[in-house]
Amino acid sequence: MGELDPTFIQELEHRPKPVVIEAQGIPEIDISAFVTSSPTNPNAQGIRDLVDQIRDACKDWGFFQVINHGVPIETREKVFSASKRFFDQSVEEKRKVKRDEVNPLGYYDTEHTKNVRDWKEVFDFVVDVPTMIPASHESDNDETTELHNQWPHHPSDLRDACEEYVKDLQKLSYKLLELISLSLNLPANRLKPFFKDPTTFVRLNHYPPCLAPDLALGVGRHKDAGALTILAQDDVGGLEVKRKTDGEWIFVKPTPNAFIVNVGDIIQVWSNDAYESVEHRVRLNSTRERFSIPFFMNPAHYTVVEPLAELTNKQNPAKYKGYNWGKFFATRKYSNFKKLEVENIQIYHFKKPEEQRIDDVVSRVANVVI
């Protein structure tokens, strides 16, 4: 990634501003009280305060940072070190584990976001092996396929470092899921059954220095399609979040050993828009490379994503039609390798028009009367 190819250049309105606005409002939340307790035997007042903080963060920002989360710093440092050694290799060596349409896991360096190429290279792997997903995005094809990780020979410790890391991240992800469930006034374990056979995956990101960081982005503006994203980033930083109040792009300054958490589209739908999946992007650095590791927590492929019944009523009818997560996921994955005869799928494609929501309420009332 030497000279800036035109395929990397963002449209004028989407280029990063030269002046960086640092986040003052993205909450930093100490979750130690919940990590060391359980929903059945919680530190009552401490947990209530923590749940309130999570609720406010999800409503106001869609993002928050967690500290005292229980993930050992040594585990995190190992995976960052191994990730750097992998990306330091030649392109030829890295492409020995290049992902493709048959196996969309492994190394990739030509990803696009909204039809503009991202200034980055990645390595993807799933948490559960094998992970089952639909074999096709076509609705009339019920076949499934298995995803298997492809690990490089060098560095030899990459696999061990990644597998050790995800064990700790899985524990953290379920704790966060419980907190979000409680923040929606649901039982702590309400969402856990959706993750019996998860399609969760992890990405190692490398953003090389860019000669023109005012023209390109490491990742263009986007929202995360899954349930939760838990991000570890190095001290360079680059994540920008679109502030809900005014649409400004806010730089999230790295906090040592913290994780940045954001709710994805699935939680937006489950919560019936009580929480919103927020746009974010990655700005580049002209002199320093950057590494980050997002953990994408996703449900089983057979999950039908729709507003939770407990969060809908006559005054607040379901705002989305249900959709199959596996087909949604497959459409996103397979569209990386060939142009599909469908628009890049988004949750707004499943949004119910206002008149349909009213009809749903009328129908429900009529059924009760009958």
Tab-separated table of C-alpha atoms in Angstrom:
chain	number	residue	atom	x	y	z
A	1	MET	CA	0.000	0.000	0.000
A	2	GLY	CA	2.414	2.642	-1.205
A	3	GLU	CA	0.948	5.331	-3.488
A	4	LEU	CA	-2.679	6.247	-3.075
A	5	ASP	CA	-4.721	4.507	-5.735
A	6	PRO	CA	-7.903	6.398	-6.760
A	7	THR	CA	-10.007	3.464	-5.499
A	8	PHE	CA	-9.116	4.530	-1.936
A	9	ILE	CA	-10.229	8.161	-2.281
A	10	GLN	CA	-13.404	9.087	-0.428
A	11	GLU	CA	-16.061	11.415	-1.798
A	12	LEU	CA	-15.454	14.969	-0.582
A	13	GLU	CA	-18.256	14.946	2.002
A	14	HIS	CA	-16.945	11.749	3.606
A	15	ARG	CA	-13.286	12.704	3.972
A	16	PRO	CA	-11.949	13.166	7.508
A	17	LYS	CA	-11.603	16.734	8.708
A	18	PRO	CA	-8.085	17.988	9.490
A	19	VAL	CA	-9.228	19.054	12.965
A	20	VAL	CA	-9.862	16.095	15.272
A	21	ILE	CA	-12.727	16.382	17.761
A	22	GLU	CA	-11.955	14.128	20.724
A	23	ALA	CA	-14.778	12.326	22.488
A	24	GLN	CA	-15.732	13.807	25.823
A	25	GLY	CA	-19.040	12.040	26.184
A	26	ILE	CA	-18.448	8.387	25.328
A	27	PRO	CA	-18.811	6.821	28.775
A	28	GLU	CA	-16.045	4.873	30.472
A	29	ILE	CA	-17.730	2.249	32.638
A	30	ASP	CA	-16.133	0.170	35.387
A	31	ILE	CA	-17.827	-3.246	35.215
A	32	SER	CA	-15.827	-4.939	37.981
A	33	ALA	CA	-18.940	-5.216	40.198
A	34	PHE	CA	-20.652	-7.362	37.569
A	35	VAL	CA	-17.600	-9.366	36.509
A	36	THR	CA	-17.097	-10.574	40.085
A	37	SER	CA	-20.781	-11.266	40.790
A	38	SER	CA	-23.660	-13.008	39.061
A	39	PRO	CA	-27.197	-11.983	38.118
A	40	THR	CA	-28.570	-14.427	40.706
A	41	ASN	CA	-26.426	-13.002	43.495
A	42	PRO	CA	-25.613	-9.432	42.511
A	43	ASN	CA	-24.320	-6.511	44.485
A	44	ALA	CA	-27.810	-4.975	44.238
A	45	GLN	CA	-27.176	-1.218	44.357
A	46	GLY	CA	-23.873	-1.440	42.499
A	47	ILE	CA	-25.456	-3.516	39.725
A	48	ARG	CA	-28.422	-1.144	39.443
A	49	ASP	CA	-26.076	1.813	39.035
A	50	LEU	CA	-24.044	-0.086	36.453
A	51	VAL	CA	-27.151	-1.066	34.482
A	52	ASP	CA	-28.266	2.583	34.482
A	53	GLN	CA	-24.896	3.627	33.056
A	54	ILE	CA	-25.151	0.990	30.317
A	55	ARG	CA	-28.698	2.106	29.464
A	56	ASP	CA	-27.686	5.770	29.186
A	57	ALA	CA	-24.628	4.935	27.085
A	58	CYS	CA	-26.621	2.773	24.660
A	59	LYS	CA	-29.317	5.423	24.266
A	60	ASP	CA	-27.063	8.472	24.001
A	61	TRP	CA	-24.089	7.083	22.073
A	62	GLY	CA	-24.551	3.462	21.045
A	63	PHE	CA	-20.942	3.144	22.290
A	64	PHE	CA	-19.149	2.894	25.623
A	65	GLN	CA	-15.761	1.829	26.994
A	66	VAL	CA	-15.349	-0.777	29.710
A	67	ILE	CA	-12.535	-1.003	32.246
A	68	ASN	CA	-11.816	-3.580	34.970
A	69	HIS	CA	-13.385	-6.131	32.643
A	70	GLY	CA	-11.482	-9.225	33.764
A	71	VAL	CA	-9.488	-9.848	30.564
A	72	PRO	CA	-5.779	-10.204	31.515
A	73	ILE	CA	-3.571	-7.607	29.859
A	74	GLU	CA	-1.007	-10.339	29.088
A	75	THR	CA	-3.557	-12.200	26.932
A	76	ARG	CA	-4.281	-9.013	25.021
A	77	GLU	CA	-0.603	-8.166	24.542
A	78	LYS	CA	0.145	-11.654	23.183
A	79	VAL	CA	-2.451	-11.416	20.444
A	80	PHE	CA	-1.382	-7.902	19.444
A	81	SER	CA	2.252	-9.031	19.267
A	82	ALA	CA	1.429	-12.093	17.167
A	83	SER	CA	-0.841	-9.988	14.930
A	84	LYS	CA	1.961	-7.521	14.223
A	85	ARG	CA	4.373	-10.325	13.346
A	86	PHE	CA	1.826	-11.810	10.953
A	87	PHE	CA	1.214	-8.526	9.133
A	88	ASP	CA	4.964	-7.722	9.026
A	89	GLN	CA	5.420	-10.634	6.609
A	90	SER	CA	5.469	-10.308	2.840
A	91	VAL	CA	2.198	-10.083	0.945
A	92	GLU	CA	3.029	-13.395	-0.734
A	93	GLU	CA	3.375	-15.124	2.634
A	94	LYS	CA	0.139	-13.640	3.999
A	95	ARG	CA	-1.785	-14.595	0.879
A	96	LYS	CA	-1.057	-18.260	1.524
A	97	VAL	CA	-4.063	-18.046	3.877
A	98	LYS	CA	-6.089	-15.663	1.728
A	99	ARG	CA	-9.845	-15.874	2.121
A	100	ASP	CA	-12.104	-16.508	-0.864
A	101	GLU	CA	-15.668	-17.402	-1.797
A	102	VAL	CA	-15.198	-21.008	-0.677
A	103	ASN	CA	-13.755	-20.044	2.711
A	104	PRO	CA	-14.376	-16.401	3.693
A	105	LEU	CA	-11.909	-16.674	6.602
A	106	GLY	CA	-8.258	-15.732	6.634
A	107	TYR	CA	-6.263	-12.881	5.090
A	108	TYR	CA	-7.753	-10.157	2.898
A	109	ASP	CA	-6.458	-6.801	1.681
A	110	THR	CA	-9.037	-5.518	-0.823
A	111	GLU	CA	-12.139	-4.936	1.277
A	112	HIS	CA	-14.524	-2.146	0.280
A	113	THR	CA	-16.989	-0.168	2.393
A	114	LYS	CA	-19.736	1.581	0.437
A	115	ASN	CA	-17.842	0.899	-2.809
A	116	VAL	CA	-14.639	2.651	-1.687
A	117	ARG	CA	-11.588	0.553	-0.861
A	118	ASP	CA	-10.476	0.519	2.790
A	119	TRP	CA	-6.833	1.323	3.605
A	120	LYS	CA	-6.226	-1.821	5.649
A	121	GLU	CA	-5.500	-5.531	5.649
A	122	VAL	CA	-7.288	-8.066	7.835
A	123	PHE	CA	-7.220	-11.628	9.122
A	124	ASP	CA	-10.551	-13.202	10.135
A	125	PHE	CA	-11.268	-16.304	12.209
A	126	VAL	CA	-14.383	-17.771	13.847
A	127	VAL	CA	-14.719	-18.530	17.543
A	128	ASP	CA	-16.652	-21.831	17.187
A	129	VAL	CA	-15.081	-24.436	14.890
A	130	PRO	CA	-16.790	-25.353	12.732
A	131	THR	CA	-19.250	-22.462	12.413
A	132	MET	CA	-22.376	-23.209	10.416
A	133	ILE	CA	-23.771	-20.648	7.971
A	134	PRO	CA	-26.085	-20.876	4.937
A	135	ALA	CA	-24.386	-22.154	1.787
A	136	SER	CA	-26.196	-19.489	-0.235
A	137	HIS	CA	-27.878	-16.143	0.274
A	138	GLU	CA	-30.821	-17.378	-1.823
A	139	SER	CA	-34.005	-17.720	0.255
A	140	ASP	CA	-35.038	-21.020	-1.357
A	141	ASN	CA	-31.713	-22.738	-0.607
A	142	ASP	CA	-31.723	-24.409	2.823
A	143	GLU	CA	-28.253	-25.939	2.586
A	144	THR	CA	-25.617	-25.010	5.146
A	145	THR	CA	-21.843	-25.001	4.999
A	146	GLU	CA	-19.102	-25.215	7.612
A	147	LEU	CA	-16.570	-22.458	8.177
A	148	HIS	CA	-13.111	-23.591	9.283
A	149	ASN	CA	-10.229	-21.348	10.281
A	150	GLN	CA	-7.094	-21.355	8.175
A	151	TRP	CA	-4.084	-20.557	10.321
A	152	PRO	CA	-0.726	-19.476	8.882
A	153	HIS	CA	2.497	-21.370	9.594
A	154	HIS	CA	4.137	-18.094	10.633
A	155	PRO	CA	4.072	-16.774	13.228
A	156	SER	CA	3.735	-20.171	14.868
A	157	ASP	CA	2.112	-18.769	18.027
A	158	LEU	CA	-0.660	-16.799	16.295
A	159	ARG	CA	-3.257	-19.539	16.648
A	160	ASP	CA	-2.560	-20.171	20.342
A	161	ALA	CA	-2.585	-16.442	21.115
A	162	CYS	CA	-5.903	-15.937	19.296
A	163	GLU	CA	-7.589	-18.971	20.852
A	164	GLU	CA	-6.511	-17.941	24.352
A	165	TYR	CA	-7.766	-14.410	23.719
A	166	VAL	CA	-11.224	-15.457	22.522
A	167	LYS	CA	-11.831	-17.587	25.624
A	168	ASP	CA	-11.595	-14.431	27.732
A	169	LEU	CA	-13.573	-12.347	25.223
A	170	GLN	CA	-16.387	-14.887	25.166
A	171	LYS	CA	-16.748	-14.596	28.939
A	172	LEU	CA	-16.753	-10.805	28.684
A	173	SER	CA	-19.238	-10.795	25.794
A	174	TYR	CA	-21.810	-12.791	27.763
A	175	LYS	CA	-21.406	-10.513	30.774
A	176	LEU	CA	-22.027	-7.488	28.527
A	177	LEU	CA	-25.015	-9.211	26.943
A	178	GLU	CA	-26.480	-9.756	30.414
A	179	LEU	CA	-25.963	-6.085	31.293
A	180	ILE	CA	-27.638	-4.924	28.089
A	181	SER	CA	-30.527	-7.314	28.692
A	182	LEU	CA	-30.973	-5.935	32.227
A	183	SER	CA	-30.777	-2.380	30.856
A	184	LEU	CA	-33.791	-3.198	28.657
A	185	ASN	CA	-35.651	-4.366	31.801
A	186	LEU	CA	-35.388	-7.984	30.694
A	187	PRO	CA	-34.026	-10.987	32.627
A	188	ALA	CA	-30.225	-11.179	32.490
A	189	ASN	CA	-30.254	-14.415	30.467
A	190	ARG	CA	-33.026	-13.369	28.020
A	191	LEU	CA	-30.689	-13.023	25.004
A	192	LYS	CA	-28.306	-15.899	25.690
A	193	PRO	CA	-30.345	-18.661	23.930
A	194	PHE	CA	-29.864	-16.861	20.602
A	195	PHE	CA	-26.131	-17.636	20.885
A	196	LYS	CA	-26.308	-21.407	21.342
A	197	ASP	CA	-24.516	-21.940	18.000
A	198	PRO	CA	-22.903	-18.539	17.467
A	199	THR	CA	-21.542	-17.141	14.231
A	200	THR	CA	-19.180	-14.923	16.229
A	201	PHE	CA	-15.904	-14.043	14.534
A	202	VAL	CA	-12.782	-12.029	15.292
A	203	ARG	CA	-10.814	-9.754	12.992
A	204	LEU	CA	-7.179	-8.716	13.246
A	205	ASN	CA	-6.873	-5.280	11.604
A	206	HIS	CA	-3.711	-3.628	10.313
A	207	TYR	CA	-3.788	-0.047	9.043
A	208	PRO	CA	-0.439	0.940	7.430
A	209	PRO	CA	0.649	4.593	7.474
A	210	CYS	CA	-1.105	6.521	4.696
A	211	LEU	CA	0.489	9.278	2.603
A	212	ALA	CA	-2.849	11.081	2.291
A	213	PRO	CA	-4.898	10.512	5.470
A	214	ASP	CA	-7.113	13.431	4.463
A	215	LEU	CA	-8.357	11.547	1.387
A	216	ALA	CA	-8.768	7.933	2.504
A	217	LEU	CA	-10.172	6.005	5.457
A	218	GLY	CA	-9.059	2.814	7.157
A	219	VAL	CA	-12.709	1.759	7.172
A	220	GLY	CA	-15.437	3.888	5.649
A	221	ARG	CA	-18.585	4.900	7.498
A	222	HIS	CA	-20.714	1.903	8.445
A	223	LYS	CA	-22.854	0.267	11.108
A	224	ASP	CA	-22.161	-3.206	12.507
A	225	ALA	CA	-24.682	-5.819	11.383
A	226	GLY	CA	-24.316	-8.165	14.372
A	227	ALA	CA	-25.324	-7.957	18.023
A	228	LEU	CA	-22.297	-6.581	19.907
A	229	THR	CA	-18.812	-5.501	18.891
A	230	ILE	CA	-16.001	-5.483	21.471
A	231	LEU	CA	-12.951	-3.608	20.183
A	232	ALA	CA	-9.387	-3.609	21.454
A	233	GLN	CA	-7.224	-0.885	19.913
A	234	ASP	CA	-3.607	0.119	20.323
A	235	ASP	CA	-2.333	3.507	21.486
A	236	VAL	CA	-2.434	5.056	17.991
A	237	GLY	CA	-6.215	5.131	17.810
A	238	GLY	CA	-8.326	5.979	14.803
A	239	LEU	CA	-11.910	5.074	15.642
A	240	GLU	CA	-14.407	7.879	15.033
A	241	VAL	CA	-18.060	7.718	16.100
A	242	LYS	CA	-20.839	9.791	14.573
A	243	ARG	CA	-22.345	11.768	17.433
A	244	LYS	CA	-26.118	11.373	17.514
A	245	THR	CA	-26.839	14.921	18.670
A	246	ASP	CA	-25.228	16.781	15.761
A	247	GLY	CA	-23.741	14.266	13.318
A	248	GLU	CA	-20.137	15.279	14.068
A	249	TRP	CA	-17.383	12.661	13.812
A	250	ILE	CA	-15.818	12.208	17.256
A	251	PHE	CA	-12.377	10.636	17.762
A	252	VAL	CA	-12.299	7.982	20.499
A	253	LYS	CA	-9.007	8.505	22.301
A	254	PRO	CA	-7.420	5.180	23.306
A	255	THR	CA	-7.697	4.254	26.981
A	256	PRO	CA	-5.026	1.748	28.083
A	257	ASN	CA	-6.449	-1.777	28.479
A	258	ALA	CA	-10.051	-0.648	27.891
A	259	PHE	CA	-12.456	-2.243	25.432
A	260	ILE	CA	-14.767	-0.171	23.251
A	261	VAL	CA	-18.234	-1.697	22.976
A	262	ASN	CA	-20.981	-0.834	20.529
A	263	VAL	CA	-24.448	-2.217	19.960
A	264	GLY	CA	-25.061	-3.531	16.465
A	265	ASP	CA	-28.074	-3.715	14.184
A	266	ILE	CA	-29.413	-6.873	15.831
A	267	ILE	CA	-29.745	-5.210	19.232
A	268	GLN	CA	-31.351	-2.207	17.540
A	269	VAL	CA	-34.008	-4.548	16.126
A	270	TRP	CA	-34.391	-6.623	19.325
A	271	SER	CA	-34.849	-3.403	21.323
A	272	ASN	CA	-37.359	-2.079	18.741
A	273	ASP	CA	-35.214	1.046	18.271
A	274	ALA	CA	-34.786	1.752	21.999
A	275	TYR	CA	-31.063	1.431	21.216
A	276	GLU	CA	-29.509	2.475	17.920
A	277	SER	CA	-26.599	1.010	16.004
A	278	VAL	CA	-24.433	4.056	15.286
A	279	GLU	CA	-22.227	4.856	12.304
A	280	HIS	CA	-18.475	4.777	12.842
A	281	ARG	CA	-15.297	4.798	10.746
A	282	VAL	CA	-11.514	4.695	11.050
A	283	ARG	CA	-9.261	7.641	10.234
A	284	LEU	CA	-5.630	7.072	9.236
A	285	ASN	CA	-2.211	8.194	10.438
A	286	SER	CA	0.491	9.485	8.097
A	287	THR	CA	3.459	8.214	10.159
A	288	ARG	CA	2.307	5.331	12.360
A	289	GLU	CA	0.687	1.987	11.634
A	290	ARG	CA	-2.304	0.963	13.723
A	291	PHE	CA	-3.591	-2.382	14.983
A	292	SER	CA	-7.022	-3.206	16.345
A	293	ILE	CA	-9.004	-6.363	17.141
A	294	PRO	CA	-12.815	-6.327	16.951
A	295	PHE	CA	-14.770	-9.269	18.387
A	296	PHE	CA	-18.095	-9.495	16.520
A	297	MET	CA	-20.680	-11.260	18.700
A	298	ASN	CA	-23.299	-12.837	16.419
A	299	PRO	CA	-26.172	-15.279	17.044
A	300	ALA	CA	-26.819	-18.684	15.454
A	301	HIS	CA	-27.419	-18.716	11.710
A	302	TYR	CA	-30.986	-19.971	12.170
A	303	THR	CA	-31.954	-17.025	14.397
A	304	VAL	CA	-34.934	-14.970	13.227
A	305	VAL	CA	-34.136	-11.391	14.246
A	306	GLU	CA	-37.219	-9.394	15.193
A	307	PRO	CA	-38.313	-7.047	17.986
A	308	LEU	CA	-38.638	-8.885	21.291
A	309	ALA	CA	-42.243	-9.450	22.307
A	310	GLU	CA	-41.650	-7.980	25.787
A	311	LEU	CA	-40.587	-4.666	24.218
A	312	THR	CA	-43.586	-4.191	21.944
A	313	ASN	CA	-47.180	-3.260	22.767
A	314	LYS	CA	-50.109	-1.271	21.360
A	315	GLN	CA	-48.328	2.010	21.993
A	316	ASN	CA	-45.023	0.696	20.663
A	317	PRO	CA	-45.721	-1.899	17.926
A	318	ALA	CA	-42.953	-3.881	16.257
A	319	LYS	CA	-41.033	-1.630	13.863
A	320	TYR	CA	-39.304	-4.442	11.937
A	321	LYS	CA	-40.284	-7.566	10.086
A	322	GLY	CA	-38.333	-10.630	11.157
A	323	TYR	CA	-35.331	-11.671	9.083
A	324	ASN	CA	-33.083	-14.714	9.075
A	325	TRP	CA	-29.647	-13.795	10.448
A	326	GLY	CA	-27.847	-16.532	8.521
A	327	LYS	CA	-29.162	-15.325	5.157
A	328	PHE	CA	-28.356	-11.736	6.112
A	329	PHE	CA	-24.818	-12.765	7.139
A	330	ALA	CA	-24.330	-14.867	3.994
A	331	THR	CA	-25.445	-12.020	1.738
A	332	ARG	CA	-22.869	-9.730	3.345
A	333	LYS	CA	-20.070	-12.325	3.215
A	334	TYR	CA	-20.616	-13.583	-0.331
A	335	SER	CA	-21.032	-10.060	-1.721
A	336	ASN	CA	-17.337	-9.473	-0.896
A	337	PHE	CA	-16.363	-11.867	-3.680
A	338	LYS	CA	-18.971	-11.414	-6.392
A	339	LYS	CA	-21.701	-8.953	-7.244
A	340	LEU	CA	-25.025	-10.383	-6.096
A	341	GLU	CA	-28.337	-9.588	-7.744
A	342	VAL	CA	-29.487	-7.829	-4.593
A	343	GLU	CA	-28.748	-4.470	-2.985
A	344	ASN	CA	-26.244	-4.603	-0.099
A	345	ILE	CA	-28.630	-5.692	2.623
A	346	GLN	CA	-29.358	-3.400	5.612
A	347	ILE	CA	-31.824	-3.580	8.497
A	348	TYR	CA	-33.831	-0.676	7.090
A	349	HIS	CA	-34.943	-3.078	4.351
A	350	PHE	CA	-36.962	-4.813	7.094
A	351	LYS	CA	-38.401	-1.649	8.646
A	352	LYS	CA	-42.182	-1.673	8.708
A	353	PRO	CA	-43.923	1.404	7.294
A	354	GLU	CA	-45.972	3.373	9.804
A	355	GLU	CA	-49.292	2.286	8.318
A	356	GLN	CA	-48.349	-1.403	8.651
A	357	ARG	CA	-47.531	-0.936	12.326
A	358	ILE	CA	-50.986	0.587	12.841
A	359	ASP	CA	-52.579	-2.339	10.980
A	360	ASP	CA	-50.660	-4.784	13.205
A	361	VAL	CA	-52.068	-3.124	16.309
A	362	VAL	CA	-55.620	-3.137	14.923
A	363	SER	CA	-55.267	-6.815	14.006
A	364	ARG	CA	-53.975	-7.685	17.473
A	365	VAL	CA	-56.841	-5.846	19.155
A	366	ALA	CA	-59.365	-7.538	16.849
A	367	ASN	CA	-57.964	-10.960	17.739
A	368	VAL	CA	-58.289	-10.190	21.438
A	369	VAL	CA	-61.923	-9.101	20.952
A	370	ILE	CA	-62.731	-12.230	18.978
